[in-house]
XYZ file of C-alpha atoms in Angstrom:
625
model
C 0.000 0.000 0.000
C 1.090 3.345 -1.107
C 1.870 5.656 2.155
C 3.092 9.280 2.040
C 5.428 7.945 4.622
C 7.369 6.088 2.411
C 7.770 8.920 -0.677
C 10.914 10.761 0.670
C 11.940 12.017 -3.267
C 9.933 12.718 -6.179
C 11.412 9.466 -8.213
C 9.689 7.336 -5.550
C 6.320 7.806 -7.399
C 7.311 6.297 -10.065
C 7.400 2.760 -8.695
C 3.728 3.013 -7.721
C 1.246 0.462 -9.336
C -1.948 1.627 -10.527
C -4.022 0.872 -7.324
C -1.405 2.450 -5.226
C -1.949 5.814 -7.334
C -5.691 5.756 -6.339
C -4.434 5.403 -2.510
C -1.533 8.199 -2.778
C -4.260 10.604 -4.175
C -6.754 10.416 -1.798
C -4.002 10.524 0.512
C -2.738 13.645 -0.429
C -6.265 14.461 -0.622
C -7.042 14.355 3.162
C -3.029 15.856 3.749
C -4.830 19.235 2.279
C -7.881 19.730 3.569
C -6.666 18.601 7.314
C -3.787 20.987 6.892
C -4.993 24.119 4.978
C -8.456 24.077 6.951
C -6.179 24.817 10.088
C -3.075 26.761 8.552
C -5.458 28.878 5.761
C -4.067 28.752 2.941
C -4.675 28.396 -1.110
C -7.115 25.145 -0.848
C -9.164 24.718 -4.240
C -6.287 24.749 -6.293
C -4.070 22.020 -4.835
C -7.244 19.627 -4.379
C -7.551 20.137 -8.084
C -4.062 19.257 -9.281
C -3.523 16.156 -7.236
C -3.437 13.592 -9.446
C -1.719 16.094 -12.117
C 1.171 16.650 -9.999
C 1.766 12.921 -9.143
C 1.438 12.484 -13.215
C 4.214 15.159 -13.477
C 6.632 13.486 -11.078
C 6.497 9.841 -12.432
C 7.123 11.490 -15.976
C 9.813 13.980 -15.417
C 13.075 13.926 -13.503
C 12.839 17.110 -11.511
C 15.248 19.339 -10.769
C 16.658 17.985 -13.628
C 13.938 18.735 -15.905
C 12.328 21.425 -13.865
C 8.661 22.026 -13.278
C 7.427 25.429 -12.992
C 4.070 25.879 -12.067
C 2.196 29.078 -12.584
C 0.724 30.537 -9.978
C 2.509 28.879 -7.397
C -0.470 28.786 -5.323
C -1.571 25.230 -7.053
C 2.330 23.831 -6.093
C 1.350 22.333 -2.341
C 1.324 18.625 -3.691
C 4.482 19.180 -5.317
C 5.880 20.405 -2.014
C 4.800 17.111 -0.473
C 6.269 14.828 -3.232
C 9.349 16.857 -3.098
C 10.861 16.330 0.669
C 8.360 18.413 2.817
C 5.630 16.147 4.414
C 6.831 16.647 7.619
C 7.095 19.957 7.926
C 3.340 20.660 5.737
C 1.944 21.499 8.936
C 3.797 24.882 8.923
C 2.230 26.228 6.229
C 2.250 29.567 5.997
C 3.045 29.916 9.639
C 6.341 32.250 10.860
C 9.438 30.094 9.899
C 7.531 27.328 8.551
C 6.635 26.459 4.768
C 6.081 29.038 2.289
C 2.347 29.321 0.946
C 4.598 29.109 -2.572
C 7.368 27.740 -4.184
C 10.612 29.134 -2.711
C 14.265 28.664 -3.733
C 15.279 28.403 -0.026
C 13.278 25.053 0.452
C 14.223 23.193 -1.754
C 15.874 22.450 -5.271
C 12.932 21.298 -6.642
C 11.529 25.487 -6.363
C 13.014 26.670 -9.267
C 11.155 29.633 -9.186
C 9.230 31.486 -6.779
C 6.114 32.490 -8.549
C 3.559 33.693 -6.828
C 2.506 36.395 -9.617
C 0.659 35.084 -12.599
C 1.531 34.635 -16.328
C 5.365 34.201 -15.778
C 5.782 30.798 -15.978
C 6.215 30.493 -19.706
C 8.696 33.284 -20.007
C 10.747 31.379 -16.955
C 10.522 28.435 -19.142
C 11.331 30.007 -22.457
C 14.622 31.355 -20.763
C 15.656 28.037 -19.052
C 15.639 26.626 -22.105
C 17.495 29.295 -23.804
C 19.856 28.805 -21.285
C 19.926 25.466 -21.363
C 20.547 25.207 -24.955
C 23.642 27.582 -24.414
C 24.876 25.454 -22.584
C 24.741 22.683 -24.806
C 22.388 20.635 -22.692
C 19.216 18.792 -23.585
C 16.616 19.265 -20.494
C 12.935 19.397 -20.802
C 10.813 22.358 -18.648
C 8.189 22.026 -17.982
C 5.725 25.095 -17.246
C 2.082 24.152 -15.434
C -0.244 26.574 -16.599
C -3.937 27.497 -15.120
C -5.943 28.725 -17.355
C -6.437 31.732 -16.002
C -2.852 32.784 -16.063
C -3.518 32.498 -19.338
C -5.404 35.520 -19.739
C -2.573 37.321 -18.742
C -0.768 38.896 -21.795
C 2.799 37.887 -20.584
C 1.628 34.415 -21.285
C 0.838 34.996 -24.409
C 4.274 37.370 -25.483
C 5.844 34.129 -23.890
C 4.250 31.867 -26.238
C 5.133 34.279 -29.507
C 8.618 32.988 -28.940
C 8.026 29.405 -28.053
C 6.200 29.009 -30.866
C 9.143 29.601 -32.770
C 11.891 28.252 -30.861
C 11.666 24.624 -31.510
C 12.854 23.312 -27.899
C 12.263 21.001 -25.932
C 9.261 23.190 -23.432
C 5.940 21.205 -21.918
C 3.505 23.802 -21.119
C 0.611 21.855 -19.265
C -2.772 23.559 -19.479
C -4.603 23.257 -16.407
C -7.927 23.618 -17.546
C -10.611 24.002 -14.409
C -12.385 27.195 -15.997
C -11.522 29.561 -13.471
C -9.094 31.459 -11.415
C -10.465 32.437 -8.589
C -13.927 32.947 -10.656
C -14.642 31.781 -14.090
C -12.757 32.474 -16.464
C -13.444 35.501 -18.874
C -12.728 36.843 -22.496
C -12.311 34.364 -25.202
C -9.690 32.360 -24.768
C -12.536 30.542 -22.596
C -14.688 29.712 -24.975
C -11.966 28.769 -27.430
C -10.136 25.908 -24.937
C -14.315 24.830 -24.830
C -13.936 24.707 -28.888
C -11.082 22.714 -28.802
C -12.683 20.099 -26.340
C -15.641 20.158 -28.476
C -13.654 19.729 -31.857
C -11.685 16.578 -30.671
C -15.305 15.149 -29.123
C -14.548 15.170 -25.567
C -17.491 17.682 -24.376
C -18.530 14.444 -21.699
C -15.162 15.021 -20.435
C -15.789 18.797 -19.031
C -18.851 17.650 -18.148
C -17.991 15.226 -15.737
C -14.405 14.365 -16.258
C -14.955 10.623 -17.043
C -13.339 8.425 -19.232
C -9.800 7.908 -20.242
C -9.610 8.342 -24.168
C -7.536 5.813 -25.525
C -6.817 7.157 -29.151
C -4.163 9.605 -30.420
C -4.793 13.155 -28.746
C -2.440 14.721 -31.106
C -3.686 17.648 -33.240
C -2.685 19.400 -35.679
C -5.528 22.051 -35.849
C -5.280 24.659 -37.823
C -8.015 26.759 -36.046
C -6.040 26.430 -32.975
C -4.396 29.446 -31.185
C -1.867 27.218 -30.157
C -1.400 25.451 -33.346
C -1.087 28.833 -35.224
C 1.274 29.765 -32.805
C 3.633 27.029 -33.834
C 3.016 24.825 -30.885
C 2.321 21.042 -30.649
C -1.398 20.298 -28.811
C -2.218 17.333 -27.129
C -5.251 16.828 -25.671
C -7.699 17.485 -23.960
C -6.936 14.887 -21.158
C -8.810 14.271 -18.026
C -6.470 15.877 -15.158
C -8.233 13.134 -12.687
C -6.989 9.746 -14.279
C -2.866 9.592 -13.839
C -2.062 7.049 -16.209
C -4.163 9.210 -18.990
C -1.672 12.180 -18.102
C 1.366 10.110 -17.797
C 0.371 9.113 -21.662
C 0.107 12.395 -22.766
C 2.742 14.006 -20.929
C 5.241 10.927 -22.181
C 4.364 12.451 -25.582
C 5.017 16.003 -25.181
C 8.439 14.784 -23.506
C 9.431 12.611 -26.489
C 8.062 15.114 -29.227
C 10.973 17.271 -28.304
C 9.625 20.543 -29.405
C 7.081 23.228 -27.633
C 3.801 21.205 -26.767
C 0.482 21.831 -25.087
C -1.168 19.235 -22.634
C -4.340 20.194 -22.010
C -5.914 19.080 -19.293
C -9.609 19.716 -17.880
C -9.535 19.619 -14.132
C -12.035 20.298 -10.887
C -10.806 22.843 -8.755
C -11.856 21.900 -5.149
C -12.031 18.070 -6.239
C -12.448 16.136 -3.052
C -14.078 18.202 -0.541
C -17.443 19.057 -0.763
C -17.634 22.397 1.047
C -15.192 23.436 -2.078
C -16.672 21.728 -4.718
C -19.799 23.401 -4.041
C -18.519 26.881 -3.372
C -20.097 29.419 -6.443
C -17.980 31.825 -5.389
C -13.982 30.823 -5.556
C -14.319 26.986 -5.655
C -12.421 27.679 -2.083
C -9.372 29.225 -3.955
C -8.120 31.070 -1.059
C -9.262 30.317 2.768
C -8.579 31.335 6.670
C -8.667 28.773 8.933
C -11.866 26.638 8.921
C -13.838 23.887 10.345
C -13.118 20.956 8.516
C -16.683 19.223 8.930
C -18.597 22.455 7.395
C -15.826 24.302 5.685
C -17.281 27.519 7.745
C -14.927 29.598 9.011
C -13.790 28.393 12.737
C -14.530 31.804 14.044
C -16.412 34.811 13.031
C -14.047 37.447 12.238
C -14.412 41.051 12.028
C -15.714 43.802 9.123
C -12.430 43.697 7.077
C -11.194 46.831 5.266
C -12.270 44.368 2.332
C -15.766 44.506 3.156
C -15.689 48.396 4.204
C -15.190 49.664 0.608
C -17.518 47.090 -0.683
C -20.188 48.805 1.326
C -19.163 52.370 0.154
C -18.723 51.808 -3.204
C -22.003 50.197 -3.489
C -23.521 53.732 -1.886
C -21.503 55.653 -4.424
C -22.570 53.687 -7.167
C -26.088 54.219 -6.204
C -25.066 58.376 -6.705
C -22.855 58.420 -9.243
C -23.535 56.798 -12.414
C -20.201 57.681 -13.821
C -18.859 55.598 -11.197
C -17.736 51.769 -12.829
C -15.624 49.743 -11.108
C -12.850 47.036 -12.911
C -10.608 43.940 -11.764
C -8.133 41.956 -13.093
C -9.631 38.452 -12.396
C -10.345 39.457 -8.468
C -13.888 40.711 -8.305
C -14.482 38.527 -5.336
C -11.550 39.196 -3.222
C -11.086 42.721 -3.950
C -14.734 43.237 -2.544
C -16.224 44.276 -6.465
C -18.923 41.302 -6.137
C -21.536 43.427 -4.542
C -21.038 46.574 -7.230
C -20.962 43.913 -9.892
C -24.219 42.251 -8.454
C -25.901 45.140 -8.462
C -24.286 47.115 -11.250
C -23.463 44.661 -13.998
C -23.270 47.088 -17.162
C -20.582 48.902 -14.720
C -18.384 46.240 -13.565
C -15.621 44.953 -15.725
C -13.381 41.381 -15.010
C -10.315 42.366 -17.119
C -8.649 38.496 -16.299
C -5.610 38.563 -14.687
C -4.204 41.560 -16.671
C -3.462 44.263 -14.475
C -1.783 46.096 -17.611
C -4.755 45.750 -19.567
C -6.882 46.824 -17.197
C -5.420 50.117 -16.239
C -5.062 51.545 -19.769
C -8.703 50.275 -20.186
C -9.811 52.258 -17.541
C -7.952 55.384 -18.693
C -10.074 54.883 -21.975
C -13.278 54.700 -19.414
C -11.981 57.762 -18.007
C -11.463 59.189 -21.596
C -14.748 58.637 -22.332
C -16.613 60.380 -19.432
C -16.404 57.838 -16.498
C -14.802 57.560 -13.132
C -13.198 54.302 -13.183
C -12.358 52.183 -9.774
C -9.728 49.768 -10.040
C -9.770 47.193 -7.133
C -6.413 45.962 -7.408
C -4.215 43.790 -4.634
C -1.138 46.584 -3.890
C 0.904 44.238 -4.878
C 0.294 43.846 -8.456
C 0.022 47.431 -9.203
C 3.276 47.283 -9.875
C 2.572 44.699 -13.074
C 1.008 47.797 -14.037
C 3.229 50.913 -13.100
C 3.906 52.039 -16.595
C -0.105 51.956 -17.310
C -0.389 54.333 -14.028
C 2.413 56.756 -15.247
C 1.740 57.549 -18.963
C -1.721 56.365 -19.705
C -3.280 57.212 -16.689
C -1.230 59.917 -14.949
C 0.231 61.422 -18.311
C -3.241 62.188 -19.567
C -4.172 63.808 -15.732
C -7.364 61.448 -15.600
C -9.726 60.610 -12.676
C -8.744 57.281 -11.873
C -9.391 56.178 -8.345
C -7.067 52.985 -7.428
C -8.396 51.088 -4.241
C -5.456 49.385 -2.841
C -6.255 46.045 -1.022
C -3.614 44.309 1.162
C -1.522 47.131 1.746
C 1.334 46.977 3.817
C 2.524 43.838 5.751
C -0.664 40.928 4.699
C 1.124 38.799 6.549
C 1.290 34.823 5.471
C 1.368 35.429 2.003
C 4.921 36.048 2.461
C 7.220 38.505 0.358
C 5.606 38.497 -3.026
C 2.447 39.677 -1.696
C 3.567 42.145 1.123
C 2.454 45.470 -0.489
C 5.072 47.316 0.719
C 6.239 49.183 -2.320
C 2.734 51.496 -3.327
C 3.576 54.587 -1.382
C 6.777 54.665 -3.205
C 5.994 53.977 -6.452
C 2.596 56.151 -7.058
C 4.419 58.879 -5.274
C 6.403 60.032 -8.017
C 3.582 59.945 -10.485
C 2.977 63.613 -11.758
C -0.820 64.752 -10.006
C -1.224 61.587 -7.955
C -3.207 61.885 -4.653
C -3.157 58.994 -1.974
C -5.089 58.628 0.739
C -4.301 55.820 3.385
C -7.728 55.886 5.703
C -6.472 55.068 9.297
C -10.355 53.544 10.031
C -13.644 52.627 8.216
C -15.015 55.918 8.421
C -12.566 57.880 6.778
C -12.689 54.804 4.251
C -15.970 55.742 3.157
C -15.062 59.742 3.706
C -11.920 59.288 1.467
C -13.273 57.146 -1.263
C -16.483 59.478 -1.922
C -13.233 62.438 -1.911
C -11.226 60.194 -4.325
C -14.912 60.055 -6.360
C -15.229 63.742 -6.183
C -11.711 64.718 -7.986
C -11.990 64.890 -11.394
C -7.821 67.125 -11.699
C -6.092 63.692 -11.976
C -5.534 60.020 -10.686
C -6.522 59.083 -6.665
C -5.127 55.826 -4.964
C -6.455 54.839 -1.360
C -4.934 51.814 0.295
C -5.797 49.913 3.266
C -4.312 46.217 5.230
C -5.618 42.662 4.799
C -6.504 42.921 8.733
C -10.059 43.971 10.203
C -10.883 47.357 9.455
C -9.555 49.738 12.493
C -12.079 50.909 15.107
C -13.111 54.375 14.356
C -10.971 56.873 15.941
C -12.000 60.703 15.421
C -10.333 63.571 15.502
C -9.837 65.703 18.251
C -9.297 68.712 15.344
C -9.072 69.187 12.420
C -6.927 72.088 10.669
C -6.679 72.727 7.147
C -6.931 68.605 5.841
C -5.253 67.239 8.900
C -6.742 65.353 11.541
C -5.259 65.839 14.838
C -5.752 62.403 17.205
C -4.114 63.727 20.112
C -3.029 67.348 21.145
C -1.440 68.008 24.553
C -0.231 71.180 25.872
C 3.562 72.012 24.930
C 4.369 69.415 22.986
C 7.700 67.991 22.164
C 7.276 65.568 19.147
C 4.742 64.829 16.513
C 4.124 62.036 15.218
C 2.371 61.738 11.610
C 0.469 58.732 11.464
C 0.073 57.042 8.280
C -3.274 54.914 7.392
C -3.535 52.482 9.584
C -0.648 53.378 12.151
C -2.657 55.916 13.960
C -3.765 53.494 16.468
C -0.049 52.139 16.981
C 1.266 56.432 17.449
C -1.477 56.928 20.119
C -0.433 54.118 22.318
C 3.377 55.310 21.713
C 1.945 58.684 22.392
C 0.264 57.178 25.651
C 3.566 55.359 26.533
C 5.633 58.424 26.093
C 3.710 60.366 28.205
C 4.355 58.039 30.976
C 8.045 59.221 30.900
C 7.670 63.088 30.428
C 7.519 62.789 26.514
C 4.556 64.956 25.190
C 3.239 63.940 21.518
C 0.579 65.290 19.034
C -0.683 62.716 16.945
C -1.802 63.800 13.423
C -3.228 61.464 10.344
C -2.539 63.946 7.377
C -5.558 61.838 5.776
C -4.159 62.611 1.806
C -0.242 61.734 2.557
C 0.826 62.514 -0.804
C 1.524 65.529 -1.903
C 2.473 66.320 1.643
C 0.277 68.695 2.445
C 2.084 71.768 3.474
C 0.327 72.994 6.509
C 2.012 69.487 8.648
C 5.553 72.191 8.197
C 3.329 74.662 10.264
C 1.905 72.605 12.868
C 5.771 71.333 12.762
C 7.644 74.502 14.210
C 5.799 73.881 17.481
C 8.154 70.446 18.188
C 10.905 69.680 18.003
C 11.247 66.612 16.461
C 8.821 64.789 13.571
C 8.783 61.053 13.384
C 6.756 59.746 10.310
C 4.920 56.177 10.781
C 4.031 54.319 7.823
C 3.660 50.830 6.866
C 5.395 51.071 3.484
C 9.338 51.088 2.684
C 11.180 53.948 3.800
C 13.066 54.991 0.626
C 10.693 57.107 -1.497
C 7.860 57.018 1.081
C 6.264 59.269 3.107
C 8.669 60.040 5.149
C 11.051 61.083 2.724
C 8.569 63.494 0.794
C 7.865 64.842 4.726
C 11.590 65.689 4.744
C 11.403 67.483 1.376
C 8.659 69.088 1.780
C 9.987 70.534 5.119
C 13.634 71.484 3.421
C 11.654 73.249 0.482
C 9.455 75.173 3.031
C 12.448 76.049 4.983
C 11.352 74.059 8.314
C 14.325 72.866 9.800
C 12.962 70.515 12.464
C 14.829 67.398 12.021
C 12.440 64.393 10.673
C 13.061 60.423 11.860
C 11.028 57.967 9.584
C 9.855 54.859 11.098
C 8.929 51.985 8.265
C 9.983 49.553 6.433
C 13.406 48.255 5.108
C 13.863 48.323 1.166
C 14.040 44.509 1.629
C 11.799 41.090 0.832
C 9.869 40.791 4.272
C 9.289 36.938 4.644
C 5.470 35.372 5.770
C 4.270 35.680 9.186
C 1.548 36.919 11.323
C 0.704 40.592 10.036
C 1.258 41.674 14.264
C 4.493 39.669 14.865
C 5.350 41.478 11.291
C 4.682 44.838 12.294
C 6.186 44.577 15.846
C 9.732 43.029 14.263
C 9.813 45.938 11.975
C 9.550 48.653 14.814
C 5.965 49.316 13.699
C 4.111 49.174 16.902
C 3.385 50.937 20.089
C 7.095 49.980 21.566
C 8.909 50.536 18.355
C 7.407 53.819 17.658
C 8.183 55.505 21.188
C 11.819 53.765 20.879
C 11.576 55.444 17.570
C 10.969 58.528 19.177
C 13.481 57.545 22.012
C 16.178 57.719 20.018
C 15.378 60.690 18.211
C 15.410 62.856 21.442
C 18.506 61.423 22.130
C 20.670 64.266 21.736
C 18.162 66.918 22.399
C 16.938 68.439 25.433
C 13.237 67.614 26.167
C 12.086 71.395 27.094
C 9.184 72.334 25.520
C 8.533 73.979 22.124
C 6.945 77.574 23.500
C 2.945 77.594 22.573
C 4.107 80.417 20.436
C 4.924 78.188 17.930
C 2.024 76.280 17.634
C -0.832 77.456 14.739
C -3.797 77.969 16.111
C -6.186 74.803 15.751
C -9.878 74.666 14.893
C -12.229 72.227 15.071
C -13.320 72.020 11.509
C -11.454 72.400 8.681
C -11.012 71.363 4.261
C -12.055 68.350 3.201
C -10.920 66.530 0.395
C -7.834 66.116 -1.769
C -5.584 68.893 -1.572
């Protein structure tokens, strides 16, 4: 009998009989759900590539002939057949298994891909590479179909098509990313399966076909492309893949398996989600598949709400996402707004130019993007958005540290990059209401692009102002006051407790949330002469952040009290708890008044005269400055 206990390198699959397959799959199987249900983690996708992964490794010699798989959220079974069974229970936890492929791990991690529609331009370079070197290995790039909707894929496969080595690019074929998939490149994979008479096989993924999959289509995108197709292929039925995937390796030249697969195959609670087939999931209870606890509102579900409520006011308002209605918190817009809400597929470039053509033509576009893949899209954001001064609004999601997503997905870099496009205005709300506040101000600005961003975390309890002066929102104002602290998003609750520790030791801070923090605005170098310190907090790397506009802005105003940034290294964070994150980096209550600690160093602690201070009052401009 086939045991995982026994597999301690990928080869050892390969000596499995037929029955023992069965066995190891529903093995691996009951490895996932037990696991992910109590780690979180990607779930849907690694239930659905079982058997396809275990096909993979008694066909190909990996690291030898490597296997890429794109996104590297579908590569947990290959972690297990690769070495790491015993330590799959760390998933995603601090100093356990990455939620991805990483280099560090193991040899069998090639790549760490956790972005979509890079595997076949890995692929079509390792064999370049290869090739140089005068060496004959196979790669082998695992494909979903909807990182095929991304157009790096497809610049990828303008050059395989003409290469003529030896790459396997198999098509995993479930319909969906984390929703079904959209444009046409759906319907045409449904074509194909049609053509070659294997329609039962989407429908219920039955049946091993015994004849000669190979095609030589004409009609085909891939075939016109130059590439080799074999399929389709049911992704369930090993010995079926092993055929096919024995044939692309012998062939010798670029070749598509395609294979149609279930996402969530195996566990009812994900086979009958409508949603995301389980794609991504917290920790749950196995029995149900309900979450083990009721959580929070998230910031997620915050700007759902609101842009619902603007939708309802503005009909120039449309929303768009790259393949991420659902997550991004679009599905309620799109629900009740159809006409208005666009799924791009994962292409993030696409989708911002698109939207500067909405905005072209009269609309306010949304974009609902993850912060970290903005930056797929930075050039979009400079010249076709930013060049042309349009009202784009980007909503941020997982800003910041996210936590066990690890460093591909910390979205650490926005502040940064957006800041040095011409006429952009970011907001970072520091609680639900000034979500809502900021987003209908983002809505309202028709002189250029707007960005908001906000945590994967529970939205913030609602802090208000005890003032507010010309845009800024003072949080905490006591008399002669030393240092100020400019709180950034969601780091005003972490400056008041440093404020509140301070105190405790003589150290008098204001607390301000400048609400817009790019372009600085300039009345933060007033309310500065009354201290005598600044120390900026923001959850975002320090080079080319905030802080460091803060400090420009203050040199080109002539206000020469000294600034001390507090945020994050220009560095790739690893995974971990979002508040074990935050407190290694310095970014909470302790870090901040050691922060400020260390600043007053070398300066006396005697009060900045009242004098200095501007005059507050208690109302004061709102909206982008």
């Amino acid at each position: 009998m086939a045991s995982l206990g026994t597999l301690t390198r990928p080869g050892d699959v390969r000596s499995l009989r037929p029955p023992e397959l069965a066995e190891l799959a529903q093995e691996l199987r009951e490895l996932l759900i037990d696991t992910v249900c109590r780690t979180g983690g990607h779930l849907g996708p690694n239930l659905g590539v079982v058997e396809l992964t275990i096909a993979l490794h008694r066909v190909f010699d990996s690291p030898q002939e490597p296997i890429v798989f794109d996104t590297g959220h579908q590569a947990y079974v290959h972690k297990v057949l690769t070495g790491r069974r015993a330590g799959f229970g760390t998933l995603r936890q601090q100093d356990g298994l990455s939620g991805y492929p990483n280099r560090t791990e193991s040899r069998h991690d090639m790549v760490e891909n956790s972005h979509a529609s890079t595997a076949l331009s890995y692929a079509d370079g390792l064999s370049k590479g290869f090739a140089l070197r005068g060496e004959h290995r196979t790669v082998v790039a695992v494909v979903g179909d909807g990182a095929m909707t991304g157009g790096l894929a497809w610049e990828a496969l303008n050059n395989l098509g003409a290469s003529g080595r030896p790459v396997v690019i198999v098509l995993n074929d479930n319909g969906r990313s984390y929703a079904p998939t959209v444009g046409g490149l759906p319907r045409h994979l449904r074509r194909l399966v049609e053509h070659q008479g294997y329609a039962d096989v989407v429908a219920r993924l039955g049946g091993t076909p015994t004849d000669d999959r190979e095609v030589a289509d004409p009609h085909s995108l891939f075939g016109a492309l130059g590439l080799h197709y074999l399929g389709p292929v049911d992704g369930h039925d090993v010995l079926a893949l092993e055929d096919a995937l024995q044939q692309a390796r012998e062939h010798g030249r670029p070749t598509v398996v395609h294979c149609l697969t279930r996402k969530g195959l195996g566990y009812r609670p994900a086979e009958t989600d409508e949603h995301d087939r389980m794609h991504s999931v917290g920790k749950l209870d196995v029995a149900t598949g309900k979450p083990a606890s009721a959580g929070a509102r998230s910031w997620t579900q915050v700007f759902s709400d609101a842009l619902v409520d603007l939708g309802d006011r503005h009909t120039d308002v449309v929303a768009l996402s790259a393949a991420m209605v659902e997550p991004t918190g679009l599905a309620p817009f799109a629900q009740r707004y159809p006409e208005r809400c666009f799924d791009t597929g994962i292409a993030e470039q696409h989708t911002v130019t698109s939207a500067a053509g909405l905005a072209m033509a009269g609309a306010h576009p949304v974009v609902a993007v993850y912060a970290t893949f903005l930056g797929r899209a930075f050039d979009q954001a400079l010249l076709d958005v930013g060049l042309h001064r349009l009202p784009v609004t980007f909503v941020l999601d997982r800003a910041g540290i996210t936590g066990p997503d690890g460093p591909s997905h910390h979205g650490i870099w926005d502040l940064a990059m957006l800041s040095i496009v011409p006429g952009m205005h970011i907001a970072a709300p520091r609680d639900a209401t000034r979500l809502t506040e900021e987003l209908t101000e983002a809505v309202a600005h028709t002189g250029g692009p707007t960005a908001l961003r906000f945590p994967k975390a529970s939205a913030s309890e609602d802090t208000p102002a005890v003032a507010c002066w010309r845009g800024l929102d003072l949080l905490h104002r006591p008399a002669r006051p030393h240092v100020l602290l400019v709180a950034v998003g969601p780091m005003a609750q972490p400056a008041l407790a440093a404020a509140h520790q301070l105190a405790e030791r003589g150290i008098r801070c204001t607390v301000v949330d400048p609400r817009w923090v790019h372009p600085v605005n300039h009345s933060l170098a007033d309310l500065a002469a009354g201290h005598r310190l600044v120390v900026t907090v923001e959850d975002g790397i320090r080079e080319g952040g905030v802080g460091t506009h803060v400090a420009q802005a203050f040199t080109d105003l002539g206000c020469d009290v000294p600034v001390r940034t507090v945020g994050l290294p220009v560095d790739y964070l690893p995974h971990g708890s979002r508040a074990n994150l935050l407190s290694r980096y310095g970014l909470d209550a302790d870090g901040i008044a050691q922060a400020v600690m260390i600043g007053l160093e070398d300066g006396e602690l005697d009060a900045a005269p009242l004098d200095g201070q501007p005059h507050l009052h208690l109302a004061g401009h709102r909206g982008v400055s």
